[in-house]
């Protein structure tokens, strides 16, 4: 009985350390903004994709800045869209090269995923990201070893639209608006790592989200403005020609 309880406790601890969005056990993770801000940040994962352009159109219409955590393989597939993200003033982050779960990879593979994504983004977009978000939010010791070596800070989220599920645009918007509060980092998707679902509903939800946040007096700010002031424009990154 005692041995069984110890195994269960170890498994629970491993789950919390690697998967819980707010866990700090393995390394520093930002999951919401500073306490002295009333703004929120919009972040998008898994792109770029053709749907990214439609999301960029909505953001431009409402004059909103967002952060795009890019998958290196998709950057190589859609270089022009990736370049448009930066050209229109949005921030970029590292979301791995091919979107695996780091929990099931050897350390060398995890380090290679992060390095290759960093190189793909730098070569295509012209900046080296300063922020990373691991696929599925899963962090491991190897993940933090790689991000430290590349001077990457980890950012998760505290509000999700759950737009990877088969739900309507209104449901996506409701998921965000019922949870958002000052300092929230909001998770949405502009691509699909599995290549199965278009992001039509996310595109349609975005105006509802922006209007709803503004109605609640929650301004939308670049993610870098919500993070500690000691981090200087982390998601815009450092230009590769600096």
XYZ file of C-alpha atoms in Angstrom:
242
model
C 0.000 0.000 0.000
C 2.786 2.391 0.952
C 4.694 1.638 -2.261
C 1.567 2.129 -4.348
C 0.903 5.457 -2.670
C 4.469 6.600 -3.313
C 4.204 5.715 -7.004
C 0.919 7.585 -7.293
C 2.402 10.630 -5.578
C 5.445 10.561 -7.857
C 3.207 10.337 -10.930
C 1.083 13.242 -9.717
C 4.191 15.315 -9.061
C 5.560 14.571 -12.549
C 2.235 15.524 -14.107
C 2.123 18.827 -12.227
C 5.744 19.711 -12.936
C 5.545 19.104 -16.678
C 1.942 19.779 -17.713
C 0.319 22.177 -15.221
C 0.332 25.564 -16.925
C 1.273 27.465 -13.779
C 3.961 25.099 -12.493
C 7.320 26.640 -11.596
C 8.939 23.400 -10.450
C 11.259 22.851 -13.409
C 11.855 26.452 -14.455
C 10.517 29.985 -14.573
C 7.192 30.209 -16.415
C 5.078 33.312 -17.005
C 1.388 32.445 -17.250
C -0.226 35.843 -16.698
C 0.773 39.488 -16.818
C 2.082 41.819 -14.135
C -0.181 42.770 -11.263
C 0.055 46.476 -12.042
C -1.612 46.296 -15.457
C -5.283 46.183 -16.431
C -4.480 45.093 -19.994
C -4.719 41.643 -21.545
C -2.717 40.012 -24.344
C -3.882 37.942 -27.302
C -1.605 35.074 -28.326
C -1.909 32.640 -31.230
C -0.239 29.219 -31.556
C 0.534 26.684 -34.298
C 0.884 28.990 -37.308
C 1.575 30.478 -39.643
C -1.146 29.133 -41.929
C -3.505 30.566 -44.548
C -5.906 31.392 -41.700
C -3.222 33.600 -40.151
C -3.822 36.134 -42.920
C -7.514 36.379 -42.050
C -6.634 36.837 -38.389
C -4.154 39.555 -39.341
C -6.905 41.286 -41.318
C -9.150 41.352 -38.234
C -6.344 42.600 -35.982
C -5.554 45.370 -38.472
C -9.206 46.394 -38.671
C -9.424 46.808 -34.888
C -5.849 48.131 -34.498
C -4.840 45.361 -32.107
C -1.376 43.879 -31.563
C -0.923 40.178 -30.796
C 1.802 37.593 -30.326
C 2.232 34.609 -32.641
C 4.053 31.553 -31.312
C 5.249 30.006 -34.565
C 6.014 26.423 -35.550
C 9.287 26.315 -37.501
C 8.023 23.856 -40.105
C 5.032 26.101 -40.821
C 7.277 29.156 -41.086
C 9.180 27.346 -43.828
C 5.903 26.413 -45.553
C 4.413 29.931 -45.386
C 7.356 32.362 -45.272
C 5.425 35.306 -46.684
C 2.731 35.017 -44.022
C 5.343 34.751 -41.276
C 7.004 37.890 -42.595
C 3.671 39.701 -42.710
C 3.150 39.029 -38.992
C 6.265 40.986 -38.087
C 5.766 43.624 -40.784
C 2.383 44.519 -39.283
C 3.885 45.079 -35.846
C 3.044 41.832 -34.091
C 5.364 39.883 -31.825
C 6.755 36.417 -32.530
C 7.700 33.462 -30.343
C 9.126 29.936 -30.618
C 6.587 27.064 -30.601
C 8.926 24.198 -31.617
C 9.838 22.989 -35.103
C 7.159 20.328 -35.679
C 4.902 20.494 -32.593
C 5.716 17.281 -30.687
C 5.031 16.701 -27.021
C 8.369 17.106 -25.270
C 7.201 14.651 -22.614
C 7.780 11.753 -25.006
C 11.068 12.891 -26.551
C 14.694 12.367 -25.705
C 16.475 15.462 -24.484
C 18.541 15.771 -27.660
C 15.376 15.776 -29.788
C 13.766 18.431 -27.612
C 16.816 20.677 -27.873
C 16.869 20.156 -31.643
C 13.179 21.093 -31.936
C 13.702 24.413 -30.182
C 16.953 25.219 -31.990
C 15.542 24.440 -35.450
C 12.452 26.565 -34.814
C 14.640 29.436 -33.648
C 16.738 29.194 -36.803
C 13.732 28.924 -39.131
C 12.101 32.005 -37.615
C 15.327 34.017 -37.575
C 16.181 33.189 -41.189
C 12.668 33.844 -42.497
C 11.340 36.694 -40.370
C 14.601 38.422 -39.478
C 14.381 38.314 -35.676
C 15.354 35.773 -33.055
C 12.421 35.206 -30.678
C 12.978 35.851 -27.000
C 9.891 33.936 -25.846
C 8.908 30.291 -26.187
C 5.733 28.350 -25.600
C 6.050 24.556 -25.610
C 3.495 22.482 -27.538
C 0.587 21.476 -25.298
C 2.227 23.542 -22.545
C 4.492 20.590 -21.655
C 7.883 21.486 -20.143
C 10.668 19.080 -19.237
C 14.195 19.506 -17.848
C 15.536 19.207 -21.409
C 13.140 21.914 -22.562
C 14.380 24.352 -19.929
C 17.987 23.443 -20.671
C 17.422 24.371 -24.321
C 15.538 27.590 -23.608
C 18.197 28.763 -21.163
C 20.905 28.147 -23.761
C 18.969 30.234 -26.303
C 17.978 32.945 -23.798
C 14.273 32.172 -24.207
C 11.646 32.947 -21.572
C 8.641 30.624 -21.268
C 5.111 32.046 -21.510
C 1.965 29.986 -20.997
C -1.581 31.366 -20.500
C -4.371 31.715 -17.969
C -7.326 31.968 -20.388
C -8.026 29.623 -23.322
C -10.616 29.876 -26.064
C -10.556 26.078 -26.500
C -10.709 26.701 -30.224
C -9.078 23.319 -30.916
C -12.405 21.737 -30.021
C -15.379 21.497 -32.352
C -17.239 24.491 -30.947
C -18.805 27.590 -32.452
C -17.288 31.047 -32.766
C -19.648 32.298 -30.065
C -18.555 29.526 -27.709
C -14.890 30.379 -28.316
C -15.594 34.029 -27.533
C -17.607 33.124 -24.430
C -14.774 30.920 -23.161
C -12.431 33.896 -23.334
C -14.735 36.608 -22.052
C -15.993 34.673 -19.022
C -12.432 34.173 -17.719
C -10.467 37.226 -18.872
C -9.308 39.667 -16.205
C -6.575 42.296 -15.894
C -3.244 40.735 -16.794
C -4.704 37.742 -18.635
C -2.709 36.023 -21.365
C -5.248 34.583 -23.809
C -4.560 31.436 -25.842
C -6.008 31.073 -29.347
C -4.773 29.342 -32.512
C -4.044 30.596 -36.024
C -3.002 27.160 -37.281
C -3.498 23.463 -36.563
C -0.450 21.323 -35.837
C -2.288 18.190 -36.993
C -3.477 19.812 -40.218
C -7.053 18.673 -39.652
C -9.048 21.783 -38.814
C -9.216 25.220 -40.369
C -9.489 28.149 -37.980
C -12.633 29.656 -39.475
C -14.382 29.738 -36.101
C -11.410 31.435 -34.464
C -11.436 34.085 -37.180
C -15.150 34.674 -36.616
C -14.727 34.698 -32.819
C -11.960 37.285 -32.842
C -14.145 40.397 -33.416
C -16.490 39.185 -30.670
C -13.548 38.781 -28.314
C -12.044 42.174 -29.108
C -15.376 43.978 -28.712
C -16.194 42.067 -25.531
C -12.857 42.887 -23.918
C -13.226 46.547 -24.801
C -16.752 46.624 -23.411
C -15.299 45.324 -20.130
C -12.623 48.042 -20.128
C -9.839 45.517 -20.705
C -7.432 47.043 -23.220
C -5.470 44.672 -25.455
C -1.722 45.258 -25.291
C 1.353 43.555 -26.757
C 2.425 40.622 -24.616
C 5.805 42.254 -23.955
C 4.033 45.057 -22.099
C 2.457 42.592 -19.654
C 5.721 40.903 -18.706
C 8.233 42.104 -16.122
C 9.957 45.316 -17.120
C 13.326 43.595 -16.886
C 12.451 41.737 -20.110
C 12.959 44.170 -22.988
C 10.578 43.568 -25.910
C 11.080 39.817 -25.536
C 8.726 38.557 -28.216
C 9.807 40.979 -30.895
C 13.233 39.476 -30.422
C 16.615 40.618 -31.575
C 17.157 41.432 -35.214
C 19.479 38.956 -36.910
C 21.519 41.787 -38.409
C 22.161 43.479 -35.021
